[in-house]
């Protein structure tokens, strides 16, 4: 079965946000790089996905120069880079067409954020008929404020609020939602053993 690794939004934009210091996996670029190396070693397609919000004035606005892969990540010749404006990697890109042209039937997902762009891409990929492998510990996320939290609070107050959902619970909920329905859950060490680097 032809397989593709989707490296989703492991981009400098996130490091420019105030909540970066609360990220679940500060070494996410290294984790993604391990998967990239393993994918290349067996001839799998590697697809790089970047999120962009043109005209927003945020770190995701391409005009500010942060919509680029984090240091240590670089596409090899022939590896496609797609840019999206939606949460999932399919709706606003030609990703499905690209995967079809390469005969891909299974996708492996890593990147940022666990419960947003990564999970949403996994769900849509499953609906489109792809086999999906979700490498949870090669994804990263951030604490989520309660929906009724007052706007504009600093990160310290958000983290101190008992109603804030911590990253370990976000990750667990994503696995519960995906496993057996949309994706097989895999560990980084299973797909890219540290000793093989």
One Martini backbone bead per residue (centre of mass of N, CA, C, O) as a GRO file, in nm:
protein
  197
    1UNK     BB    1   0.094   0.038   0.026
    2UNK     BB    2   0.066   0.354  -0.029
    3UNK     BB    3   0.244   0.618   0.146
    4UNK     BB    4   0.189   0.915   0.359
    5UNK     BB    5   0.340   1.195   0.501
    6UNK     BB    6   0.194   1.436   0.719
    7UNK     BB    7   0.318   1.764   0.773
    8UNK     BB    8   0.158   1.970   1.011
    9UNK     BB    9   0.236   2.291   1.094
   10UNK     BB   10   0.563   2.301   1.131
   11UNK     BB   11   0.583   2.627   1.227
   12UNK     BB   12   0.688   2.942   1.315
   13UNK     BB   13   0.422   3.072   1.401
   14UNK     BB   14   0.397   2.930   1.683
   15UNK     BB   15   0.663   3.056   1.809
   16UNK     BB   16   0.517   3.360   1.797
   17UNK     BB   17   0.342   3.280   2.025
   18UNK     BB   18   0.271   3.314   2.362
   19UNK     BB   19   0.193   2.987   2.399
   20UNK     BB   20   0.457   2.824   2.342
   21UNK     BB   21   0.548   2.762   2.647
   22UNK     BB   22   0.282   2.543   2.652
   23UNK     BB   23   0.375   2.324   2.488
   24UNK     BB   24   0.381   1.976   2.470
   25UNK     BB   25   0.619   1.985   2.222
   26UNK     BB   26   0.906   2.152   2.174
   27UNK     BB   27   1.028   1.899   1.979
   28UNK     BB   28   0.852   1.866   1.714
   29UNK     BB   29   1.062   1.886   1.487
   30UNK     BB   30   1.221   1.631   1.567
   31UNK     BB   31   0.986   1.433   1.547
   32UNK     BB   32   0.923   1.485   1.251
   33UNK     BB   33   1.207   1.415   1.142
   34UNK     BB   34   1.195   1.117   1.211
   35UNK     BB   35   0.958   1.050   1.022
   36UNK     BB   36   1.087   1.148   0.764
   37UNK     BB   37   1.327   0.955   0.763
   38UNK     BB   38   1.154   0.695   0.761
   39UNK     BB   39   0.995   0.752   0.503
   40UNK     BB   40   1.233   0.782   0.309
   41UNK     BB   41   1.363   0.495   0.362
   42UNK     BB   42   1.079   0.355   0.226
   43UNK     BB   43   0.943   0.560   0.000
   44UNK     BB   44   0.766   0.766   0.108
   45UNK     BB   45   0.561   1.017   0.105
   46UNK     BB   46   0.618   1.371   0.151
   47UNK     BB   47   0.404   1.613   0.312
   48UNK     BB   48   0.380   1.961   0.328
   49UNK     BB   49   0.213   2.171   0.571
   50UNK     BB   50   0.066   2.501   0.560
   51UNK     BB   51  -0.051   2.775   0.747
   52UNK     BB   52  -0.281   3.040   0.636
   53UNK     BB   53  -0.365   3.412   0.700
   54UNK     BB   54  -0.443   3.636   0.506
   55UNK     BB   55  -0.456   3.962   0.648
   56UNK     BB   56  -0.440   3.916   0.979
   57UNK     BB   57  -0.160   3.992   1.143
   58UNK     BB   58  -0.049   3.724   1.206
   59UNK     BB   59   0.175   3.459   1.214
   60UNK     BB   60  -0.013   3.351   0.949
   61UNK     BB   61   0.089   3.584   0.787
   62UNK     BB   62   0.286   3.591   0.511
   63UNK     BB   63   0.390   3.892   0.538
   64UNK     BB   64   0.568   3.820   0.814
   65UNK     BB   65   0.749   3.536   0.762
   66UNK     BB   66   0.632   3.259   0.940
   67UNK     BB   67   0.550   3.079   0.688
   68UNK     BB   68   0.752   2.827   0.799
   69UNK     BB   69   0.960   2.605   0.864
   70UNK     BB   70   1.120   2.474   1.097
   71UNK     BB   71   1.400   2.418   1.213
   72UNK     BB   72   1.521   2.112   1.051
   73UNK     BB   73   1.320   2.155   0.809
   74UNK     BB   74   1.324   1.997   0.474
   75UNK     BB   75   1.257   1.963   0.166
   76UNK     BB   76   1.284   1.750  -0.075
   77UNK     BB   77   1.310   1.672  -0.374
   78UNK     BB   78   0.961   1.640  -0.468
   79UNK     BB   79   0.836   1.757  -0.215
   80UNK     BB   80   0.545   1.864  -0.120
   81UNK     BB   81   0.391   2.195  -0.079
   82UNK     BB   82   0.116   2.296   0.117
   83UNK     BB   83  -0.144   2.547   0.135
   84UNK     BB   84  -0.363   2.653   0.395
   85UNK     BB   85  -0.703   2.787   0.529
   86UNK     BB   86  -0.774   2.538   0.685
   87UNK     BB   87  -0.770   2.294   0.911
   88UNK     BB   88  -0.758   2.107   0.692
   89UNK     BB   89  -0.558   1.959   0.420
   90UNK     BB   90  -0.793   1.953   0.183
   91UNK     BB   91  -1.010   2.182   0.113
   92UNK     BB   92  -0.766   2.421   0.022
   93UNK     BB   93  -0.640   2.191  -0.158
   94UNK     BB   94  -0.457   1.936  -0.365
   95UNK     BB   95  -0.414   1.671  -0.198
   96UNK     BB   96  -0.591   1.449  -0.317
   97UNK     BB   97  -0.475   1.463  -0.601
   98UNK     BB   98  -0.184   1.401  -0.521
   99UNK     BB   99  -0.237   1.122  -0.391
  100UNK     BB  100  -0.369   0.989  -0.635
  101UNK     BB  101  -0.126   1.023  -0.833
  102UNK     BB  102   0.053   0.833  -0.615
  103UNK     BB  103  -0.130   0.598  -0.486
  104UNK     BB  104  -0.246   0.675  -0.215
  105UNK     BB  105  -0.396   0.495   0.090
  106UNK     BB  106  -0.203   0.611   0.322
  107UNK     BB  107  -0.183   0.804   0.628
  108UNK     BB  108   0.048   1.001   0.811
  109UNK     BB  109   0.020   1.186   1.123
  110UNK     BB  110   0.161   1.511   1.193
  111UNK     BB  111   0.184   1.792   1.435
  112UNK     BB  112  -0.007   2.099   1.427
  113UNK     BB  113  -0.271   2.038   1.605
  114UNK     BB  114  -0.395   1.774   1.744
  115UNK     BB  115  -0.723   1.876   1.763
  116UNK     BB  116  -0.716   2.012   1.486
  117UNK     BB  117  -0.552   1.973   1.211
  118UNK     BB  118  -0.492   1.674   1.263
  119UNK     BB  119  -0.771   1.558   1.332
  120UNK     BB  120  -0.926   1.674   1.090
  121UNK     BB  121  -0.758   1.528   0.877
  122UNK     BB  122  -0.814   1.241   0.973
  123UNK     BB  123  -1.120   1.242   0.934
  124UNK     BB  124  -1.125   1.313   0.632
  125UNK     BB  125  -0.948   1.085   0.530
  126UNK     BB  126  -1.139   0.860   0.619
  127UNK     BB  127  -1.385   0.958   0.450
  128UNK     BB  128  -1.202   0.921   0.175
  129UNK     BB  129  -1.052   0.616   0.235
  130UNK     BB  130  -0.821   0.632   0.416
  131UNK     BB  131  -0.567   0.528   0.580
  132UNK     BB  132  -0.495   0.595   0.934
  133UNK     BB  133  -0.209   0.740   1.104
  134UNK     BB  134  -0.166   0.845   1.445
  135UNK     BB  135   0.102   1.040   1.585
  136UNK     BB  136   0.073   1.168   1.879
  137UNK     BB  137   0.389   1.215   1.972
  138UNK     BB  138   0.393   1.395   1.679
  139UNK     BB  139   0.232   1.604   1.839
  140UNK     BB  140   0.087   1.933   1.915
  141UNK     BB  141  -0.019   2.148   2.195
  142UNK     BB  142  -0.261   2.347   2.384
  143UNK     BB  143  -0.414   2.500   2.602
  144UNK     BB  144  -0.769   2.530   2.688
  145UNK     BB  145  -1.008   2.734   2.721
  146UNK     BB  146  -1.290   2.807   2.833
  147UNK     BB  147  -1.569   2.921   2.675
  148UNK     BB  148  -1.628   3.131   2.942
  149UNK     BB  149  -1.384   3.283   2.927
  150UNK     BB  150  -1.219   3.557   2.948
  151UNK     BB  151  -1.089   3.776   2.754
  152UNK     BB  152  -0.736   3.859   2.740
  153UNK     BB  153  -0.564   3.666   2.882
  154UNK     BB  154  -0.299   3.550   3.013
  155UNK     BB  155  -0.119   3.266   3.036
  156UNK     BB  156  -0.102   3.239   3.345
  157UNK     BB  157  -0.412   3.252   3.391
  158UNK     BB  158  -0.488   3.019   3.215
  159UNK     BB  159  -0.315   2.800   3.366
  160UNK     BB  160  -0.457   2.861   3.659
  161UNK     BB  161  -0.716   2.760   3.545
  162UNK     BB  162  -0.922   2.487   3.616
  163UNK     BB  163  -1.084   2.510   3.327
  164UNK     BB  164  -0.842   2.437   3.186
  165UNK     BB  165  -0.724   2.242   2.928
  166UNK     BB  166  -0.494   2.015   2.922
  167UNK     BB  167  -0.285   1.851   2.710
  168UNK     BB  168  -0.329   1.558   2.808
  169UNK     BB  169  -0.640   1.567   2.764
  170UNK     BB  170  -0.646   1.635   2.469
  171UNK     BB  171  -0.491   1.390   2.369
  172UNK     BB  172  -0.677   1.173   2.485
  173UNK     BB  173  -0.936   1.264   2.336
  174UNK     BB  174  -0.830   1.221   2.054
  175UNK     BB  175  -0.780   0.919   2.076
  176UNK     BB  176  -1.069   0.838   2.146
  177UNK     BB  177  -1.200   0.957   1.883
  178UNK     BB  178  -1.019   0.796   1.665
  179UNK     BB  179  -1.013   0.522   1.768
  180UNK     BB  180  -1.175   0.290   1.555
  181UNK     BB  181  -1.279   0.523   1.338
  182UNK     BB  182  -1.026   0.705   1.192
  183UNK     BB  183  -0.772   0.564   1.352
  184UNK     BB  184  -0.453   0.470   1.411
  185UNK     BB  185  -0.252   0.442   1.688
  186UNK     BB  186   0.079   0.580   1.720
  187UNK     BB  187   0.421   0.560   1.779
  188UNK     BB  188   0.717   0.691   1.717
  189UNK     BB  189   0.894   0.436   1.790
  190UNK     BB  190   0.750   0.249   1.581
  191UNK     BB  191   0.827   0.427   1.311
  192UNK     BB  192   1.095   0.583   1.467
  193UNK     BB  193   1.347   0.468   1.592
  194UNK     BB  194   1.599   0.604   1.769
  195UNK     BB  195   1.825   0.390   1.678
  196UNK     BB  196   1.774   0.465   1.353
  197UNK     BB  197   1.908   0.765   1.325
   0.00000   0.00000   0.00000
